PDB file of C-alpha atoms in Angstrom:
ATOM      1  CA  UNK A   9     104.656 109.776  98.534  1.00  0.00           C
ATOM      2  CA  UNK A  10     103.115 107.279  96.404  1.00  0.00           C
ATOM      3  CA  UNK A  11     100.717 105.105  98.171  1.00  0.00           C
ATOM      4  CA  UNK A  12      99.408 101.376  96.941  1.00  0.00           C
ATOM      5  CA  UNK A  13      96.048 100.049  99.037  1.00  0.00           C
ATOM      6  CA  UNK A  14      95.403  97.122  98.947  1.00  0.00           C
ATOM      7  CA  UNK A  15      92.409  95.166 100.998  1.00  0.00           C
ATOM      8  CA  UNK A  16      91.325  93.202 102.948  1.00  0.00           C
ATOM      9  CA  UNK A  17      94.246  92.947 104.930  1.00  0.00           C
ATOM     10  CA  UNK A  18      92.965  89.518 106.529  1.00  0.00           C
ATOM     11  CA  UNK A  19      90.277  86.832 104.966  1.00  0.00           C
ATOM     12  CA  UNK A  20      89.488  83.578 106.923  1.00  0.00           C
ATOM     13  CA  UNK A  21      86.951  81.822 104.752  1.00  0.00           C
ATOM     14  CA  UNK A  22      85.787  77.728 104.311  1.00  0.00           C
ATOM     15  CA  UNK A  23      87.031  75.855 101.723  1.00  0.00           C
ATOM     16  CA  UNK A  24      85.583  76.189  98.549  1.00  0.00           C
ATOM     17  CA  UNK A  25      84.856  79.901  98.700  1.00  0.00           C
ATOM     18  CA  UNK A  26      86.609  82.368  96.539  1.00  0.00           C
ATOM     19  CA  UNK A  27      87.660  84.883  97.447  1.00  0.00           C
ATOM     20  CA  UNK A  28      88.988  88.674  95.720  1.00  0.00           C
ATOM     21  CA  UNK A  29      91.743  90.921  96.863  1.00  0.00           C
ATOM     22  CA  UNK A  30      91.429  94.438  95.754  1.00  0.00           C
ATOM     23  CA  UNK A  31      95.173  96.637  94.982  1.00  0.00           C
ATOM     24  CA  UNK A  32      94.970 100.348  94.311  1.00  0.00           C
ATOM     25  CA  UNK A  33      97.307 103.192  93.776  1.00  0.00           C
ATOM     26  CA  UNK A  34      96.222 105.993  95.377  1.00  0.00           C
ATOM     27  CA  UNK A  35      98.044 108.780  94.041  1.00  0.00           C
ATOM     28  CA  UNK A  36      99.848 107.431  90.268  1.00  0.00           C
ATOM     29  CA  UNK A  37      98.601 105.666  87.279  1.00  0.00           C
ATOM     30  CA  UNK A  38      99.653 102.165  87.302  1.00  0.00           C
ATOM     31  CA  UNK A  39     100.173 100.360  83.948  1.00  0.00           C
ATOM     32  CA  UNK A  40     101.757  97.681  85.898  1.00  0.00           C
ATOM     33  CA  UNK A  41     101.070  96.248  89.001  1.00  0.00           C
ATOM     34  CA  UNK A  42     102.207  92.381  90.363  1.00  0.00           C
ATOM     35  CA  UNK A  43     101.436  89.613  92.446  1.00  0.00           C
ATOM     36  CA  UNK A  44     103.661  88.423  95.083  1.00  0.00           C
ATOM     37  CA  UNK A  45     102.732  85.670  97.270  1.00  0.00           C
ATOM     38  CA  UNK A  46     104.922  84.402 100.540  1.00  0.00           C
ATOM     39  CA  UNK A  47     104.724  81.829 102.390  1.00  0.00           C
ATOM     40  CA  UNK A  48     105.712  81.129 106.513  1.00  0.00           C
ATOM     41  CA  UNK A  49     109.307  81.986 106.772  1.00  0.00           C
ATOM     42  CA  UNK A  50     109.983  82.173 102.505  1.00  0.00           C
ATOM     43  CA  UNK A  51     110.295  84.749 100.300  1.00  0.00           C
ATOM     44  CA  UNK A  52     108.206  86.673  98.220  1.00  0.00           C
ATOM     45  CA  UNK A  53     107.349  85.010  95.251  1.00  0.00           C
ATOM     46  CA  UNK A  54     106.118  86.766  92.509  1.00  0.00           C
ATOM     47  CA  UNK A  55     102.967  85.477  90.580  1.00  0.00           C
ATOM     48  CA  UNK A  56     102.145  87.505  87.996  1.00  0.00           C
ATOM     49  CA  UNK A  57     102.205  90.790  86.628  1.00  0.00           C
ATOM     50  CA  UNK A  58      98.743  92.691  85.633  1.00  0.00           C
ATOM     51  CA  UNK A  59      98.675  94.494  83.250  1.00  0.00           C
ATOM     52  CA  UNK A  60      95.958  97.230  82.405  1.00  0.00           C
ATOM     53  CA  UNK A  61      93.223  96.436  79.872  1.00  0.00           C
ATOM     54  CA  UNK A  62      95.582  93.298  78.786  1.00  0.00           C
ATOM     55  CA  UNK A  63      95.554  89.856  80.462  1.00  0.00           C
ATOM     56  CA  UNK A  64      97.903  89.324  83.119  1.00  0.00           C
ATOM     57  CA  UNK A  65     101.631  87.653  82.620  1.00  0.00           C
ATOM     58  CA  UNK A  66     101.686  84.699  85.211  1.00  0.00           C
ATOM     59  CA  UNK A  67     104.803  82.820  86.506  1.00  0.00           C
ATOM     60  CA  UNK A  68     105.867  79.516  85.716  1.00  0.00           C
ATOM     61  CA  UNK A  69     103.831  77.454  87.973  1.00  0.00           C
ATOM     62  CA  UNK A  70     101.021  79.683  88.622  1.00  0.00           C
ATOM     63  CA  UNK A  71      97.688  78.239  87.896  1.00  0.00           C
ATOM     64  CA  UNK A  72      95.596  81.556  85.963  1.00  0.00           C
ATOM     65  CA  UNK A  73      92.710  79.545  86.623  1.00  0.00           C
ATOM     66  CA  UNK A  74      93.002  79.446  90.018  1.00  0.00           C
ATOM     67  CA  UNK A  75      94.329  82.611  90.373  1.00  0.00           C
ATOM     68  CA  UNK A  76      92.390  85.209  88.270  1.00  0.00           C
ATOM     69  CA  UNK A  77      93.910  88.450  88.015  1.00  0.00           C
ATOM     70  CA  UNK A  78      91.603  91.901  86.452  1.00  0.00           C
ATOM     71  CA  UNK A  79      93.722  95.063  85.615  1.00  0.00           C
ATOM     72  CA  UNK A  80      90.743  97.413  84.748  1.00  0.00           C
ATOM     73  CA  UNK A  81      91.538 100.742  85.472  1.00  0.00           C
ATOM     74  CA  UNK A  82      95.052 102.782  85.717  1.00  0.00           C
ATOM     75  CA  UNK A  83      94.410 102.415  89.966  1.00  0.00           C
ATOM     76  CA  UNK A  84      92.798  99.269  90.348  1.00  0.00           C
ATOM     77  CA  UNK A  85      93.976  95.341  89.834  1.00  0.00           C
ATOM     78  CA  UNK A  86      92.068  92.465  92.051  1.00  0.00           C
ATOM     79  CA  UNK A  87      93.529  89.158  92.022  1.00  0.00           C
ATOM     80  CA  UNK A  88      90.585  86.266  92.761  1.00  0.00           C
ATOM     81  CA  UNK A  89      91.514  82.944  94.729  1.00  0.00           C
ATOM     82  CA  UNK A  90      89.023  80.419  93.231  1.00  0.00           C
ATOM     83  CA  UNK A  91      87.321  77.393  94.986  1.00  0.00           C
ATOM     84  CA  UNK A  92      89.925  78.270  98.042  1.00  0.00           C
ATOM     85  CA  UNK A  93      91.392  75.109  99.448  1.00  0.00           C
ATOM     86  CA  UNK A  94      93.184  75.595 103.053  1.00  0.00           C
ATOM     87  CA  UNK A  95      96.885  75.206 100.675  1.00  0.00           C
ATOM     88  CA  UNK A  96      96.114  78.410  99.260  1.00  0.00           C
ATOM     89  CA  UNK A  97      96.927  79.836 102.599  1.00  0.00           C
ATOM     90  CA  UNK A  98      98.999  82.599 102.834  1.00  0.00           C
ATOM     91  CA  UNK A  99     100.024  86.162 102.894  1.00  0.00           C
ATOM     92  CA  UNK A 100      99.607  88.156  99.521  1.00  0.00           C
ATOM     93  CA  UNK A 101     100.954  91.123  98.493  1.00  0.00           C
ATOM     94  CA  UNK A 102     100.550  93.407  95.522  1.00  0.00           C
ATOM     95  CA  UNK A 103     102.793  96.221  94.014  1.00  0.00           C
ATOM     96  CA  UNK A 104     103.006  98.983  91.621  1.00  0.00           C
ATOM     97  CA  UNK A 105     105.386 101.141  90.025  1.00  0.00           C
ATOM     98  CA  UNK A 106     105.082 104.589  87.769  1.00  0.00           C
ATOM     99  CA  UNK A 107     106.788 103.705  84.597  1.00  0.00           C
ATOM    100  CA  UNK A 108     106.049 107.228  83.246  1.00  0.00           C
ATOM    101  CA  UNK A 109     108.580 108.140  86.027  1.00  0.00           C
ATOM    102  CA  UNK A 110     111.742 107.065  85.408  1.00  0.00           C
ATOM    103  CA  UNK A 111     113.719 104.525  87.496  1.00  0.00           C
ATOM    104  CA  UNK A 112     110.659 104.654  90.739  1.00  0.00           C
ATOM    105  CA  UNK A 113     110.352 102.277  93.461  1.00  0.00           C
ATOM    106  CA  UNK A 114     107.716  99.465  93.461  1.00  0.00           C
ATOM    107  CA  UNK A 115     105.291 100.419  95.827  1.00  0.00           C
ATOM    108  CA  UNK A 116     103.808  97.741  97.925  1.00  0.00           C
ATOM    109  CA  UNK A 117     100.464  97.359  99.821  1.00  0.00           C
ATOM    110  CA  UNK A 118     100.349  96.066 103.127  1.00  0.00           C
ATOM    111  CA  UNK A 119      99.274  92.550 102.075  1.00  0.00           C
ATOM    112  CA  UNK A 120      96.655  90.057 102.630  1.00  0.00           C
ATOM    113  CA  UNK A 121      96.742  87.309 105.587  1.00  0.00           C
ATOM    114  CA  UNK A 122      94.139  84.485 103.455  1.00  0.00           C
ATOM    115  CA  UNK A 123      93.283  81.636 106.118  1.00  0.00           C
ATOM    116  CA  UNK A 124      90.894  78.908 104.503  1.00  0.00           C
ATOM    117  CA  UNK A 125      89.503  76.854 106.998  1.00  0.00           C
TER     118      UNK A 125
ATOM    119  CA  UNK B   1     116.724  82.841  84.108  1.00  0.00           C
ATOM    120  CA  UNK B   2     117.195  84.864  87.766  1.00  0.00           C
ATOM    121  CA  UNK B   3     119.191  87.812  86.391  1.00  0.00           C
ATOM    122  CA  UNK B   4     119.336  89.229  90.463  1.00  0.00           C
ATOM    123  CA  UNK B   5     120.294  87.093  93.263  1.00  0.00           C
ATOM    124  CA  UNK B   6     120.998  87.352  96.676  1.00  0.00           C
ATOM    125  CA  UNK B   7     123.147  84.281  97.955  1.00  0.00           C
ATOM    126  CA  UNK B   8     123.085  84.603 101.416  1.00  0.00           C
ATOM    127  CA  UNK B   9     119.614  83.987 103.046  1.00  0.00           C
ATOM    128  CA  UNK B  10     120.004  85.077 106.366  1.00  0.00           C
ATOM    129  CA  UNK B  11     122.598  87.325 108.420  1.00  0.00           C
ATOM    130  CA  UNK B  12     122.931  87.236 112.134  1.00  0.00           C
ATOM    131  CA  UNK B  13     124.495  90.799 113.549  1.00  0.00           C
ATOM    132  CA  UNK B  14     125.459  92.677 117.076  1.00  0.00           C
ATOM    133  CA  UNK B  15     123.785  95.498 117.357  1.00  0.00           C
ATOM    134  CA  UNK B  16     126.413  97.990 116.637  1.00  0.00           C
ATOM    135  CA  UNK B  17     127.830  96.250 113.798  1.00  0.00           C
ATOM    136  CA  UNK B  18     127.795  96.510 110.734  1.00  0.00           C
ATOM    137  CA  UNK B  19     125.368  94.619 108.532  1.00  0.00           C
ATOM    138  CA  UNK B  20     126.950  93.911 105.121  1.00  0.00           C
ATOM    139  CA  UNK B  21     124.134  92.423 102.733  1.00  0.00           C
ATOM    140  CA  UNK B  22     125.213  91.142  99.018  1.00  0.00           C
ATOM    141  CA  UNK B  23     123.535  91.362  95.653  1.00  0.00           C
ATOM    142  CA  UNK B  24     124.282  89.855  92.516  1.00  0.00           C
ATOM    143  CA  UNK B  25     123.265  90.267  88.746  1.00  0.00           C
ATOM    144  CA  UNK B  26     123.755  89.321  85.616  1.00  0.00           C
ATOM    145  CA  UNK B  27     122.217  91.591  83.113  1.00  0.00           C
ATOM    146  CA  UNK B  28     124.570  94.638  82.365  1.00  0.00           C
ATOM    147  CA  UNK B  29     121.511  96.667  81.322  1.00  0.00           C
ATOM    148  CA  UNK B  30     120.139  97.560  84.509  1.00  0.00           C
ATOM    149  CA  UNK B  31     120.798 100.793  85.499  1.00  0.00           C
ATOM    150  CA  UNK B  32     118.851 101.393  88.470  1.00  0.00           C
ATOM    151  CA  UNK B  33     119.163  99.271  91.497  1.00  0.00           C
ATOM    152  CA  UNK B  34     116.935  99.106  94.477  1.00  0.00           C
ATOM    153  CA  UNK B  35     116.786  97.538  97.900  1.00  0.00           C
ATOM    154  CA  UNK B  36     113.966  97.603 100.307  1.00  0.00           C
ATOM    155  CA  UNK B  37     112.997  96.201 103.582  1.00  0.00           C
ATOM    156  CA  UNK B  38     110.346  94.376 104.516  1.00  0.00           C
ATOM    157  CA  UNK B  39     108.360  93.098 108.227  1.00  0.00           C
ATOM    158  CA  UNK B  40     106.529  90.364 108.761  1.00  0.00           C
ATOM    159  CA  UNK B  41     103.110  90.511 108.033  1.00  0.00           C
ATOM    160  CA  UNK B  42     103.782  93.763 106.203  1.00  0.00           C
ATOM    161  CA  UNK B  43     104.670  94.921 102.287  1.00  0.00           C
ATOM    162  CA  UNK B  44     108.071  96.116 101.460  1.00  0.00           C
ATOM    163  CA  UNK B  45     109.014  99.197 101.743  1.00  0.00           C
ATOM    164  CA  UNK B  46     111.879 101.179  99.776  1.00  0.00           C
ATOM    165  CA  UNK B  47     114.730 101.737 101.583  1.00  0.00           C
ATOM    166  CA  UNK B  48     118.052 102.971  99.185  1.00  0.00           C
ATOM    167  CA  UNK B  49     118.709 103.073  95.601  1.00  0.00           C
ATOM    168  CA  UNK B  50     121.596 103.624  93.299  1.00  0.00           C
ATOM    169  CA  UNK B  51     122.218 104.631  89.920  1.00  0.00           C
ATOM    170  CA  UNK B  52     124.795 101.834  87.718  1.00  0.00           C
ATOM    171  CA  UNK B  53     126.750 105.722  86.956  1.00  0.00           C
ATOM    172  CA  UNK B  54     127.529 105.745  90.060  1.00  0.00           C
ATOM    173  CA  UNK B  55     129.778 103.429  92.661  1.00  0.00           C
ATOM    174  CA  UNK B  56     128.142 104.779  96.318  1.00  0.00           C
ATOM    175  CA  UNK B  57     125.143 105.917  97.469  1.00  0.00           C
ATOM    176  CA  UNK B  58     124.673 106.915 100.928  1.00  0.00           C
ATOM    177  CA  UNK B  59     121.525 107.634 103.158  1.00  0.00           C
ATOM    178  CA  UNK B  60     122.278 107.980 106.830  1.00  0.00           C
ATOM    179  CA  UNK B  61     123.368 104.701 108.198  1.00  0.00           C
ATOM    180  CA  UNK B  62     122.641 102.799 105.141  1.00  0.00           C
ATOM    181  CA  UNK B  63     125.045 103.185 102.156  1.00  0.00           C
ATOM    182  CA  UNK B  64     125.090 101.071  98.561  1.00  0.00           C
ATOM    183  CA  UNK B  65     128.058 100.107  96.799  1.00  0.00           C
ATOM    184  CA  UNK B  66     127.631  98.621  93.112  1.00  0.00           C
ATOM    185  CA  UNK B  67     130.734  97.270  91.427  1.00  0.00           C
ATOM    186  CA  UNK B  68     129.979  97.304  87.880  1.00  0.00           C
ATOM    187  CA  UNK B  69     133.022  94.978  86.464  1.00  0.00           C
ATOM    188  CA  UNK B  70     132.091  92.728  89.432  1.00  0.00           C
ATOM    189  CA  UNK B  71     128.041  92.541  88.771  1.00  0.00           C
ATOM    190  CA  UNK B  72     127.873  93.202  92.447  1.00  0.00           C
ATOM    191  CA  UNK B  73     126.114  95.296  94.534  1.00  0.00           C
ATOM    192  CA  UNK B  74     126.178  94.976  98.915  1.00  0.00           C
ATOM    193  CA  UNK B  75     124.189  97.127 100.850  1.00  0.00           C
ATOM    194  CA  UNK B  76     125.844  98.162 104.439  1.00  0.00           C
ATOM    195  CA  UNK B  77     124.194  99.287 107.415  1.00  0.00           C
ATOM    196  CA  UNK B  78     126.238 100.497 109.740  1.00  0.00           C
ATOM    197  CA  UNK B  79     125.603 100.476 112.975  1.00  0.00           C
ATOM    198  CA  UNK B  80     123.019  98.053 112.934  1.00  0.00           C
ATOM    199  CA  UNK B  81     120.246  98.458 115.527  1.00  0.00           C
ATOM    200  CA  UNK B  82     117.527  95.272 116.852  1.00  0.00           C
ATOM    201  CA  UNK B  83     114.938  97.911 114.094  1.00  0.00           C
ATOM    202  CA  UNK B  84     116.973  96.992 111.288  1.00  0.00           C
ATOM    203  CA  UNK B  85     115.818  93.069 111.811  1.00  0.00           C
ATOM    204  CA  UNK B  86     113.770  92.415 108.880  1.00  0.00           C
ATOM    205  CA  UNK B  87     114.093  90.982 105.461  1.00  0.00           C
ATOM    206  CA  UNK B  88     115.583  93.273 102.500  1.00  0.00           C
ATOM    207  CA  UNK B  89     115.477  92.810  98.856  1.00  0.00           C
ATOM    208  CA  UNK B  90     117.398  93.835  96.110  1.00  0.00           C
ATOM    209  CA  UNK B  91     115.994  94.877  92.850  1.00  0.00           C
ATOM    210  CA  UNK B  92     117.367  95.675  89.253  1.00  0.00           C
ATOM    211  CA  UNK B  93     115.431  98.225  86.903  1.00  0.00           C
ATOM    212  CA  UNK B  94     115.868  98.245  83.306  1.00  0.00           C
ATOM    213  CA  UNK B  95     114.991 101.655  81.238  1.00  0.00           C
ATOM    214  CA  UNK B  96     112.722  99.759  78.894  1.00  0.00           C
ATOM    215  CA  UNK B  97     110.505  97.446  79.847  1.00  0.00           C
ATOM    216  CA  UNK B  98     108.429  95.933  83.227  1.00  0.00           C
ATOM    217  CA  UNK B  99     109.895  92.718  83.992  1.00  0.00           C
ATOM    218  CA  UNK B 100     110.326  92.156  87.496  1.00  0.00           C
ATOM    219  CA  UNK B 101     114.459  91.464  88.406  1.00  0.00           C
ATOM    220  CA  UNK B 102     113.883  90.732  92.250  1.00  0.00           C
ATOM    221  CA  UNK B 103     116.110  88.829  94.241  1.00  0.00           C
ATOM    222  CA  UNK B 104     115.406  86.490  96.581  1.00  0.00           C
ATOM    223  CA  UNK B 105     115.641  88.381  99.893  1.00  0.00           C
ATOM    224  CA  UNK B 106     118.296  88.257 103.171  1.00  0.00           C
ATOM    225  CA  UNK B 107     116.429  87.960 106.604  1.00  0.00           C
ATOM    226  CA  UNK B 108     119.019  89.909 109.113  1.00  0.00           C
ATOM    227  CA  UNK B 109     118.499  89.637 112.307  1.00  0.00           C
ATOM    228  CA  UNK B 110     120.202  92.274 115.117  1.00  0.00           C
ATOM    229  CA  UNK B 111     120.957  90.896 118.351  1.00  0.00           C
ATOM    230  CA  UNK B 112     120.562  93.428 121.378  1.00  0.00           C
TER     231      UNK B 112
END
Protein backbone atom coordinates (compact mmCIF):
# COMPACT_ATOMS: atom_id res chain seq x y z
CA UNK A 1 0.00 0.00 0.00
CA UNK A 2 0.81 3.52 -0.32
CA UNK A 3 3.37 4.67 2.07
CA UNK A 4 4.06 8.58 3.25
CA UNK A 5 7.70 9.07 5.24
CA UNK A 6 8.07 11.55 6.89
CA UNK A 7 11.29 12.48 9.29
CA UNK A 8 12.64 13.09 11.87
CA UNK A 9 10.24 11.53 13.95
CA UNK A 10 11.58 13.53 17.14
CA UNK A 11 13.62 17.10 17.22
CA UNK A 12 14.58 18.66 20.64
CA UNK A 13 16.40 21.83 19.70
CA UNK A 14 17.10 25.53 21.73
CA UNK A 15 15.15 28.26 21.05
CA UNK A 16 15.85 30.16 18.19
CA UNK A 17 16.88 27.32 15.92
CA UNK A 18 14.88 26.30 12.95
CA UNK A 19 14.27 23.58 12.25
CA UNK A 20 12.88 21.36 8.74
CA UNK A 21 10.65 18.37 8.61
CA UNK A 22 10.98 16.33 5.54
CA UNK A 23 7.34 14.30 4.09
CA UNK A 24 7.68 11.84 1.25
CA UNK A 25 5.51 9.45 -0.61
CA UNK A 26 7.15 6.54 -1.24
CA UNK A 27 5.30 4.77 -3.75
CA UNK A 28 2.57 7.68 -5.60
CA UNK A 29 2.95 11.07 -7.00
CA UNK A 30 1.66 13.58 -4.68
CA UNK A 31 0.24 16.86 -6.09
CA UNK A 32 -1.06 17.49 -2.72
CA UNK A 33 0.21 16.92 0.48
CA UNK A 34 -0.88 18.92 4.08
CA UNK A 35 0.13 20.02 7.30
CA UNK A 36 -1.52 18.94 10.37
CA UNK A 37 -0.33 20.00 13.65
CA UNK A 38 -1.80 18.63 17.26
CA UNK A 39 -1.38 19.59 20.25
CA UNK A 40 -1.44 17.51 24.01
CA UNK A 41 -4.80 15.96 24.17
CA UNK A 42 -6.43 18.18 20.84
CA UNK A 43 -7.04 17.40 17.58
CA UNK A 44 -5.34 17.54 14.50
CA UNK A 45 -5.32 20.77 13.11
CA UNK A 46 -4.62 21.26 9.73
CA UNK A 47 -2.11 24.04 8.61
CA UNK A 48 -1.75 24.14 5.25
CA UNK A 49 -1.87 22.36 2.16
CA UNK A 50 1.41 22.16 -0.24
CA UNK A 51 1.07 22.17 -3.21
CA UNK A 52 3.72 21.08 -5.92
CA UNK A 53 5.73 23.75 -7.76
CA UNK A 54 2.94 26.36 -6.35
CA UNK A 55 3.08 28.07 -2.93
CA UNK A 56 1.38 26.45 -0.23
CA UNK A 57 -2.48 27.29 0.92
CA UNK A 58 -2.17 28.07 4.76
CA UNK A 59 -5.04 28.14 7.34
CA UNK A 60 -6.52 30.98 8.91
CA UNK A 61 -4.19 31.68 11.66
CA UNK A 62 -1.14 30.12 10.41
CA UNK A 63 1.81 32.36 10.29
CA UNK A 64 3.66 31.33 6.46
CA UNK A 65 6.45 33.10 7.83
CA UNK A 66 6.94 31.12 10.56
CA UNK A 67 5.99 28.16 9.06
CA UNK A 68 7.59 27.76 5.57
CA UNK A 69 6.31 25.07 3.57
CA UNK A 70 8.46 23.75 -0.08
CA UNK A 71 6.46 21.34 -2.40
CA UNK A 72 9.34 20.62 -4.92
CA UNK A 73 9.00 17.42 -6.31
CA UNK A 74 5.80 14.97 -6.90
CA UNK A 75 7.38 12.89 -3.47
CA UNK A 76 8.78 15.45 -1.45
CA UNK A 77 7.21 18.59 0.74
CA UNK A 78 9.35 19.93 3.97
CA UNK A 79 7.66 22.23 6.19
CA UNK A 80 10.46 24.66 8.15
CA UNK A 81 9.75 25.91 11.85
CA UNK A 82 11.62 29.28 11.92
CA UNK A 83 13.44 30.96 14.92
CA UNK A 84 11.69 27.95 17.09
CA UNK A 85 10.34 29.30 20.33
CA UNK A 86 9.47 26.43 23.07
CA UNK A 87 5.30 27.38 21.96
CA UNK A 88 5.98 25.86 18.78
CA UNK A 89 6.07 22.62 20.60
CA UNK A 90 4.33 19.89 19.35
CA UNK A 91 3.64 16.86 17.34
CA UNK A 92 3.42 17.37 13.44
CA UNK A 93 2.11 15.38 10.99
CA UNK A 94 2.00 15.42 7.22
CA UNK A 95 -0.31 13.65 4.62
CA UNK A 96 -0.85 12.85 1.08
CA UNK A 97 -3.35 11.61 -1.17
CA UNK A 98 -3.31 10.30 -5.08
CA UNK A 99 -5.76 12.51 -6.77
CA UNK A 100 -5.08 10.70 -10.09
CA UNK A 101 -6.82 7.84 -8.16
CA UNK A 102 -10.11 8.40 -7.55
CA UNK A 103 -11.75 8.76 -4.10
CA UNK A 104 -8.02 7.37 -2.07
CA UNK A 105 -7.29 7.69 1.46
CA UNK A 106 -4.95 10.43 2.84
CA UNK A 107 -1.98 8.79 3.76
CA UNK A 108 -0.27 9.95 6.84
CA UNK A 109 3.38 9.81 8.10
CA UNK A 110 4.16 8.91 11.45
CA UNK A 111 4.68 12.50 12.66
CA UNK A 112 7.15 14.65 14.28
CA UNK A 113 7.53 15.05 18.28
CA UNK A 114 9.34 19.04 18.02
CA UNK A 115 10.56 19.88 21.73
CA UNK A 116 12.29 23.45 21.84
CA UNK A 117 14.05 23.87 24.85
CA UNK B 1 -17.16 27.11 7.07
CA UNK B 2 -16.61 23.28 8.72
CA UNK B 3 -18.63 21.37 6.10
CA UNK B 4 -17.72 17.84 8.40
CA UNK B 5 -18.17 17.67 12.02
CA UNK B 6 -18.05 15.32 14.60
CA UNK B 7 -20.08 16.53 17.77
CA UNK B 8 -19.19 14.25 20.25
CA UNK B 9 -15.50 14.48 21.43
CA UNK B 10 -15.03 11.60 23.38
CA UNK B 11 -16.89 8.10 23.93
CA UNK B 12 -16.36 5.92 26.91
CA UNK B 13 -17.27 1.98 26.02
CA UNK B 14 -17.24 -1.76 27.72
CA UNK B 15 -15.33 -3.79 25.97
CA UNK B 16 -17.85 -5.85 24.23
CA UNK B 17 -20.02 -3.11 23.29
CA UNK B 18 -20.67 -1.51 20.75
CA UNK B 19 -18.97 1.76 19.89
CA UNK B 20 -21.35 4.00 17.89
CA UNK B 21 -19.29 7.15 16.58
CA UNK B 22 -21.29 10.11 14.64
CA UNK B 23 -20.43 12.26 11.67
CA UNK B 24 -21.99 15.13 10.27
CA UNK B 25 -21.85 17.24 6.96
CA UNK B 26 -23.12 19.72 5.18
CA UNK B 27 -22.02 19.73 1.63
CA UNK B 28 -24.24 17.30 -0.51
CA UNK B 29 -21.35 16.95 -2.99
CA UNK B 30 -19.22 14.66 -1.25
CA UNK B 31 -19.37 11.41 -2.39
CA UNK B 32 -16.75 9.59 -0.72
CA UNK B 33 -16.52 9.41 2.98
CA UNK B 34 -13.69 8.24 5.09
CA UNK B 35 -12.88 7.48 8.69
CA UNK B 36 -9.58 6.59 10.14
CA UNK B 37 -8.00 5.96 13.41
CA UNK B 38 -5.35 7.38 14.91
CA UNK B 39 -2.67 6.60 18.31
CA UNK B 40 -0.99 8.80 20.16
CA UNK B 41 2.17 9.81 19.05
CA UNK B 42 1.35 8.20 15.71
CA UNK B 43 -0.32 9.42 12.08
CA UNK B 44 -3.71 8.27 11.16
CA UNK B 45 -4.32 5.51 9.60
CA UNK B 46 -7.40 4.53 7.24
CA UNK B 47 -9.70 2.45 8.68
CA UNK B 48 -13.38 2.22 6.50
CA UNK B 49 -14.83 4.11 3.75
CA UNK B 50 -18.12 4.44 2.01
CA UNK B 51 -19.43 5.52 -1.14
CA UNK B 52 -22.65 8.48 -0.78
CA UNK B 53 -24.42 5.48 -3.51
CA UNK B 54 -24.46 3.48 -1.01
CA UNK B 55 -26.22 3.31 2.74
CA UNK B 56 -23.68 0.43 4.52
CA UNK B 57 -20.42 -0.53 4.31
CA UNK B 58 -19.09 -3.24 6.31
CA UNK B 59 -15.46 -4.48 7.17
CA UNK B 60 -15.32 -7.06 9.90
CA UNK B 61 -16.32 -5.52 13.13
CA UNK B 62 -16.47 -2.09 11.84
CA UNK B 63 -19.46 -1.12 9.61
CA UNK B 64 -20.50 2.64 8.14
CA UNK B 65 -23.86 3.82 7.77
CA UNK B 66 -24.41 7.24 5.77
CA UNK B 67 -27.92 8.66 5.71
CA UNK B 68 -28.00 10.87 2.84
CA UNK B 69 -31.46 12.90 3.59
CA UNK B 70 -30.05 13.11 7.15
CA UNK B 71 -26.29 14.47 6.21
CA UNK B 72 -25.23 11.82 8.63
CA UNK B 73 -22.87 9.32 8.72
CA UNK B 74 -21.95 6.98 12.32
CA UNK B 75 -19.41 4.56 12.23
CA UNK B 76 -20.10 1.30 14.59
CA UNK B 77 -17.73 -0.99 15.98
CA UNK B 78 -19.08 -3.72 17.31
CA UNK B 79 -17.72 -5.48 19.75
CA UNK B 80 -15.41 -3.03 20.86
CA UNK B 81 -12.09 -4.31 22.25
CA UNK B 82 -9.40 -2.04 24.88
CA UNK B 83 -7.32 -1.96 20.77
CA UNK B 84 -10.01 0.00 19.43
CA UNK B 85 -9.08 2.99 22.10
CA UNK B 86 -7.82 5.65 19.96
CA UNK B 87 -9.04 8.71 18.24
CA UNK B 88 -10.98 8.36 14.73
CA UNK B 89 -11.76 10.89 12.18
CA UNK B 90 -14.17 11.31 9.67
CA UNK B 91 -13.48 12.69 6.32
CA UNK B 92 -15.58 13.91 3.22
CA UNK B 93 -14.04 13.69 -0.44
CA UNK B 94 -15.30 15.70 -3.18
CA UNK B 95 -14.65 14.42 -7.01
CA UNK B 96 -13.14 17.75 -7.96
CA UNK B 97 -10.96 19.45 -6.09
CA UNK B 98 -8.28 19.07 -2.81
CA UNK B 99 -9.78 20.84 -0.04
CA UNK B 100 -9.44 19.13 3.08
CA UNK B 101 -13.29 18.29 4.77
CA UNK B 102 -11.90 16.72 8.13
CA UNK B 103 -13.75 16.59 11.14
CA UNK B 104 -12.71 17.18 14.31
CA UNK B 105 -12.03 13.71 15.74
CA UNK B 106 -13.86 11.34 18.71
CA UNK B 107 -11.28 9.93 21.30
CA UNK B 108 -13.06 6.40 22.39
CA UNK B 109 -11.84 4.84 24.97
CA UNK B 110 -12.63 0.78 25.75
CA UNK B 111 -12.73 -0.20 29.20
CA UNK B 112 -11.44 -3.88 29.93
Amino acid sequence: GAVVSQHPSRVICKSGTSVKIECRSLDFQATTMFWYRQFPKQSLMLMATSNEGSKATYEQGVEKDKFLINHASLTLSTLTVTSAHPEDSSFYICSARDFQVRNQPQHFGDGTRLSIL
Amino acid sequence: DQQVKQNSPSLSVQEGRISILNCDYTNSMFDYFLWYKKYPAEGPTFLISISSIKDKNEDGRFTVFLNKSAKHLSLHIVPSQPGDSAVYFCEGIKAAGNKLTFGGGTRVLVKP
